[in-house]
Short mmCIF file of C-alpha atoms in Angstrom, two decimals:
data_model
loop_
_atom_site.label_atom_id
_atom_site.label_comp_id
_atom_site.label_asym_id
_atom_site.label_seq_id
_atom_site.Cartn_x
_atom_site.Cartn_y
_atom_site.Cartn_z
CA MET A 1 -17.40 -59.15 15.30
CA LYS A 2 -18.25 -59.71 11.67
CA LYS A 3 -17.53 -57.17 8.94
CA PRO A 4 -21.19 -56.04 8.49
CA ALA A 5 -21.43 -55.43 12.22
CA LYS A 6 -18.18 -53.42 12.20
CA LEU A 7 -19.40 -51.40 9.25
CA GLY A 8 -22.69 -50.72 10.98
CA ALA A 9 -20.89 -49.61 14.13
CA LEU A 10 -18.70 -47.22 12.12
CA VAL A 11 -21.73 -45.76 10.34
CA ALA A 12 -23.50 -45.30 13.67
CA VAL A 13 -20.46 -43.55 15.15
CA GLY A 14 -20.16 -41.35 12.07
CA ILE A 15 -23.81 -40.33 12.18
CA GLY A 16 -23.63 -39.73 15.92
CA GLY A 17 -20.49 -37.66 15.56
CA TYR A 18 -22.01 -35.60 12.76
CA ALA A 19 -25.16 -34.97 14.82
CA PHE A 20 -23.05 -33.90 17.82
CA LEU A 21 -20.90 -31.54 15.76
CA LYS A 22 -23.95 -30.08 14.04
CA LYS A 23 -25.59 -29.45 17.39
CA LYS A 24 -22.48 -27.61 18.57
CA GLY A 25 -22.43 -25.50 15.39
CA VAL A 26 -19.14 -26.99 14.18
CA VAL A 27 -20.62 -28.21 10.89
CA GLU A 28 -22.00 -24.74 10.12
CA VAL A 29 -18.61 -23.15 10.78
CA MET A 30 -16.85 -25.70 8.54
CA LYS A 31 -19.34 -25.00 5.74
CA GLU A 32 -18.66 -21.29 6.14
CA ASP A 33 -14.92 -21.91 5.92
CA ILE A 34 -15.39 -23.83 2.67
CA ASN A 35 -17.75 -21.24 1.16
CA VAL A 36 -15.30 -18.45 1.99
CA VAL A 37 -12.69 -20.08 -0.23
CA PHE A 38 -15.08 -19.98 -3.21
CA GLU A 39 -15.96 -16.35 -2.45
CA ARG A 40 -12.38 -15.08 -2.25
CA ASP A 41 -10.38 -17.35 -4.55
CA PRO A 42 -11.45 -17.59 -8.23
CA ALA A 43 -9.13 -20.60 -8.62
CA ALA A 44 -11.35 -22.79 -6.42
CA ARG A 45 -13.29 -25.26 -8.60
CA SER A 46 -14.90 -27.88 -6.39
CA VAL A 47 -15.56 -28.78 -2.78
CA PRO A 48 -13.19 -31.81 -2.82
CA GLU A 49 -10.42 -29.61 -4.24
CA VAL A 50 -10.96 -27.04 -1.48
CA ILE A 51 -11.07 -29.65 1.28
CA PHE A 52 -7.95 -31.52 0.17
CA CYS A 53 -5.80 -28.88 -1.56
CA TYR A 54 -6.05 -25.66 0.47
CA PRO A 55 -3.45 -25.47 3.28
CA GLY A 56 -4.99 -22.25 4.59
CA LEU A 57 -8.23 -24.10 5.25
CA HIS A 58 -6.36 -27.01 6.86
CA ALA A 59 -4.48 -24.61 9.15
CA ILE A 60 -7.72 -22.97 10.27
CA TRP A 61 -9.36 -26.31 11.05
CA PHE A 62 -6.30 -27.51 12.93
CA HIS A 63 -6.34 -24.26 14.89
CA ARG A 64 -9.99 -24.58 15.86
CA ILE A 65 -9.19 -27.94 17.47
CA SER A 66 -5.93 -26.82 19.08
CA HIS A 67 -7.57 -23.64 20.42
CA PHE A 68 -10.33 -25.76 21.98
CA LEU A 69 -7.66 -27.86 23.70
CA TRP A 70 -5.81 -24.72 24.79
CA GLU A 71 -8.97 -23.29 26.35
CA LYS A 72 -9.55 -26.61 28.18
CA ASN A 73 -6.02 -26.31 29.62
CA PHE A 74 -4.55 -29.14 27.54
CA LYS A 75 -1.61 -26.88 26.70
CA PHE A 76 0.90 -29.48 25.51
CA ALA A 77 -1.62 -31.28 23.31
CA ALA A 78 -2.68 -27.95 21.80
CA ARG A 79 0.91 -26.91 21.07
CA PHE A 80 1.81 -30.31 19.63
CA LEU A 81 -1.22 -30.25 17.33
CA SER A 82 -0.34 -26.73 16.14
CA HIS A 83 3.22 -27.96 15.54
CA ILE A 84 1.89 -30.76 13.33
CA ALA A 85 -0.27 -28.23 11.48
CA ARG A 86 2.78 -26.06 10.88
CA PHE A 87 4.70 -29.05 9.49
CA LEU A 88 1.84 -29.97 7.14
CA THR A 89 0.77 -26.49 5.97
CA GLY A 90 3.69 -24.11 6.46
CA ILE A 91 1.39 -21.91 8.54
CA GLU A 92 2.08 -21.30 12.22
CA ILE A 93 -0.87 -20.29 14.39
CA HIS A 94 -0.40 -20.36 18.14
CA PRO A 95 -3.29 -22.24 19.79
CA GLY A 96 -3.85 -19.30 22.12
CA ALA A 97 -4.75 -16.96 19.25
CA LYS A 98 -8.43 -16.03 18.93
CA ILE A 99 -9.81 -16.21 15.40
CA GLY A 100 -13.32 -15.23 14.26
CA ARG A 101 -15.51 -16.66 11.55
CA ARG A 102 -14.96 -16.66 7.77
CA PHE A 103 -11.21 -16.21 8.16
CA PHE A 104 -9.33 -16.78 4.89
CA ILE A 105 -5.62 -17.47 4.40
CA ASP A 106 -4.66 -17.38 0.72
CA HIS A 107 -1.65 -19.60 -0.16
CA GLY A 108 -0.46 -19.18 3.43
CA MET A 109 3.17 -20.31 3.34
CA GLY A 110 5.14 -18.46 6.02
CA VAL A 111 2.14 -17.00 7.87
CA VAL A 112 2.80 -16.56 11.61
CA ILE A 113 0.08 -15.63 14.13
CA GLY A 114 1.17 -15.13 17.73
CA GLU A 115 -0.34 -16.28 21.02
CA THR A 116 -2.26 -13.16 22.04
CA ALA A 117 -3.35 -12.15 18.53
CA GLU A 118 -7.08 -11.61 18.02
CA ILE A 119 -8.70 -11.73 14.59
CA GLY A 120 -12.28 -10.67 13.87
CA ASN A 121 -14.75 -11.92 11.28
CA ASP A 122 -14.28 -11.81 7.48
CA VAL A 123 -10.53 -11.17 7.65
CA SER A 124 -8.25 -12.14 4.75
CA ILE A 125 -4.47 -12.49 4.86
CA TYR A 126 -1.93 -13.57 2.27
CA GLN A 127 1.34 -15.51 2.35
CA GLY A 128 4.21 -14.34 4.53
CA VAL A 129 2.11 -12.26 6.92
CA THR A 130 3.27 -11.97 10.53
CA LEU A 131 1.07 -10.92 13.44
CA GLY A 132 3.91 -10.63 15.93
CA GLY A 133 4.63 -9.37 19.41
CA THR A 134 7.12 -6.82 20.73
CA SER A 135 7.33 -7.69 24.42
CA LEU A 136 8.98 -10.40 26.51
CA LYS A 137 6.35 -10.10 29.23
CA LYS A 138 3.43 -12.52 29.49
CA VAL A 139 0.87 -9.88 28.56
CA LYS A 140 -1.17 -8.91 25.51
CA ARG A 141 1.63 -8.35 23.00
CA HIS A 142 0.16 -9.18 19.57
CA PRO A 143 -2.21 -7.15 17.39
CA THR A 144 -6.00 -7.18 17.35
CA VAL A 145 -7.33 -7.29 13.79
CA GLU A 146 -10.94 -6.16 13.57
CA ASP A 147 -13.62 -7.29 11.10
CA ASN A 148 -13.23 -7.18 7.32
CA VAL A 149 -9.51 -6.38 7.21
CA VAL A 150 -7.20 -7.39 4.33
CA VAL A 151 -3.49 -7.90 5.06
CA GLY A 152 -1.31 -8.07 1.93
CA SER A 153 1.46 -10.61 1.36
CA GLY A 154 4.64 -10.15 3.36
CA ALA A 155 3.16 -7.54 5.70
CA LYS A 156 4.37 -7.47 9.31
CA VAL A 157 2.05 -6.23 12.05
CA LEU A 158 4.06 -5.94 15.25
CA GLY A 159 2.69 -4.95 18.64
CA ALA A 160 -0.39 -4.91 20.86
CA PHE A 161 -2.58 -2.41 19.00
CA ARG A 162 -5.72 -2.49 16.87
CA ILE A 163 -6.15 -2.65 13.12
CA GLY A 164 -9.49 -0.92 12.56
CA ARG A 165 -12.32 -2.61 10.71
CA ASN A 166 -12.50 -2.40 6.91
CA SER A 167 -8.81 -1.44 6.70
CA LYS A 168 -6.20 -2.65 4.20
CA ILE A 169 -2.49 -3.21 4.75
CA GLY A 170 -0.35 -3.06 1.63
CA SER A 171 2.04 -5.88 0.74
CA GLY A 172 5.45 -5.65 2.41
CA SER A 173 4.37 -3.02 4.92
CA VAL A 174 5.62 -2.98 8.52
CA VAL A 175 2.85 -1.77 10.82
CA ILE A 176 4.00 -0.62 14.26
CA ARG A 177 1.15 1.67 15.33
CA GLU A 178 -2.63 1.58 15.48
CA VAL A 179 -4.58 1.80 12.22
CA PRO A 180 -7.91 3.71 12.20
CA PRO A 181 -11.00 2.06 10.70
CA ASN A 182 -11.60 2.30 6.92
CA SER A 183 -7.93 3.08 6.21
CA THR A 184 -5.22 1.98 3.80
CA VAL A 185 -1.67 1.80 5.14
CA VAL A 186 1.60 1.21 3.27
CA GLY A 187 5.31 1.64 3.82
CA VAL A 188 8.11 0.88 6.26
CA PRO A 189 7.06 1.93 8.81
CA ALA A 190 3.50 1.93 7.52
CA LYS A 191 1.58 5.19 7.29
CA VAL A 192 -2.09 5.87 6.63
CA ILE A 193 -2.34 7.17 3.08
CA LYS A 194 -6.05 6.89 2.53
CA LYS A 195 -9.29 6.90 4.51
CA GLU A 196 -12.65 5.82 3.13
CA GLY A 197 -15.77 7.64 4.25
CA GLN A 198 -18.10 4.72 3.56
CA PRO A 199 -16.58 1.23 3.24
CA LYS A 200 -17.66 -1.01 0.39
CA LYS A 201 -20.21 -3.68 1.15
CA GLY A 202 -18.82 -7.18 1.60
CA VAL A 203 -15.18 -8.18 1.48
CA ASP A 204 -13.00 -5.96 -0.72
CA LEU A 205 -9.76 -7.72 -1.63
CA GLU A 206 -8.47 -4.86 -3.82
CA HIS A 207 -5.43 -3.61 -1.87
CA THR A 208 -3.11 -2.67 -4.74
CA ARG A 209 -4.62 0.64 -5.85
CA ILE A 210 -2.47 2.92 -3.75
CA PRO A 211 -0.96 6.30 -4.63
CA ASP A 212 2.78 6.59 -5.21
CA ILE A 213 3.34 9.67 -3.08
CA GLU A 214 7.08 9.16 -2.61
CA GLY A 215 7.54 8.65 -6.36
CA LYS A 216 5.67 11.88 -7.04
CA VAL A 217 7.85 13.80 -4.56
CA ILE A 218 11.08 12.35 -6.01
CA ARG A 219 9.98 13.30 -9.53
CA TYR A 220 9.28 16.82 -8.29
CA LEU A 221 12.72 17.05 -6.65
CA LEU A 222 14.42 15.97 -9.89
CA HIS A 223 12.38 18.54 -11.77
CA ARG A 224 13.35 21.16 -9.19
CA ILE A 225 17.06 20.39 -9.65
CA GLU A 226 16.67 20.75 -13.38
CA GLU A 227 14.97 24.13 -12.96
CA LEU A 228 17.69 25.36 -10.57
CA GLU A 229 20.33 24.41 -13.11
CA LYS A 230 18.47 26.46 -15.71
CA GLU A 231 18.37 29.43 -13.30
CA ILE A 232 22.12 29.18 -12.68
CA THR A 233 22.76 29.16 -16.44
CA ALA A 234 20.41 32.17 -16.88
CA LEU A 235 22.19 34.07 -14.08
CA LYS A 236 25.53 33.48 -15.78
CA GLU A 237 24.08 34.81 -19.02
CA GLY A 238 22.35 37.76 -17.27
CA ARG A 239 18.84 36.78 -18.50
CA THR A 240 16.66 37.98 -15.59
CA ASP A 241 13.47 37.68 -17.64
CA LEU A 242 14.02 33.92 -17.99
CA ILE A 243 14.66 33.61 -14.24
CA ASP A 244 11.35 35.33 -13.40
CA ALA A 245 9.43 33.04 -15.78
CA GLU A 246 11.07 29.93 -14.31
CA ARG A 247 10.22 30.99 -10.75
CA LYS A 248 6.56 31.45 -11.67
CA ARG A 249 6.44 27.96 -13.15
CA GLU A 250 8.18 26.55 -10.07
CA ALA A 251 5.66 28.18 -7.73
CA GLU A 252 2.78 26.71 -9.74
CA GLU A 253 4.36 23.24 -9.73
CA LEU A 254 4.98 23.46 -5.99
CA ARG A 255 1.31 24.30 -5.36
CA ARG A 256 0.26 21.27 -7.43
CA ILE A 257 2.53 18.86 -5.56
CA GLU A 258 1.44 20.23 -2.16
CA LYS A 259 -2.21 19.81 -3.12
CA TYR A 260 -1.52 16.23 -4.21
CA ILE A 261 0.24 15.32 -0.96
CA LYS A 262 -2.36 17.00 1.24
CA SER A 263 -5.13 15.03 -0.46
CA TYR A 264 -3.92 12.00 1.51
CA THR A 265 -3.67 11.50 5.26
CA LEU A 266 -0.03 10.82 6.05
CA GLU A 267 -0.36 9.88 9.71
CA GLY A 268 2.90 9.16 11.47
CA VAL A 269 5.04 11.56 9.41
CA GLY A 270 7.59 13.19 11.67
CA GLU A 271 6.64 11.03 14.65
CA GLU A 272 9.18 9.10 16.69
#
């Protein structure tokens, strides 16, 4: 076969393949994946840059193919393809995991998503995130992440429970229990510190504006120690008037700190 004939055959195959993928909706999904990068990463400059330089996007595309193979019972091929994707991107997604549309992995190095994990639409996760399991049985053992959730870098979500829609998980948190919708969780183990009545429209990537409740409590305890030392000194000097004034100030400060703490929902405190 001559070169022009070979070229024509390749063009025909390419056009046919594109038409087939478009009919199946694959092209639309790929366009969505590319557009999501521009929406959620200000560093993205051009389509070629996104296609060739974003490992999170590569990992998602690899997963869509490996998941298709997994569903068709080509288990080894699916696992081998996911292994290649892990080698190339630093992101490990088990082919059995179910991932929705407009999923975004920023940077991505060290991300691990387990076999029975389920991820909804418009979810964003950062580097070092683990969606892990806590059981040795062949059952549902990984988390279900609902729509429009943001998982901060280094967060670990361990177990077969739900992360409610529109929720945010702070960086470095270890989540071991269910998270209600429209919530912000932080800590080790993570606790709900904030609930939104009405979630913001669209994807909200701001997950750093969180209250420092523990810092506030520690500052209060240091202040309380200082006040007790003053009371001890006053007792030694026999100045009861100073003691009464200090106790009034302490009571007022205690009411302020209690009001501050109660303004947040600390779910999980005191639980085993």
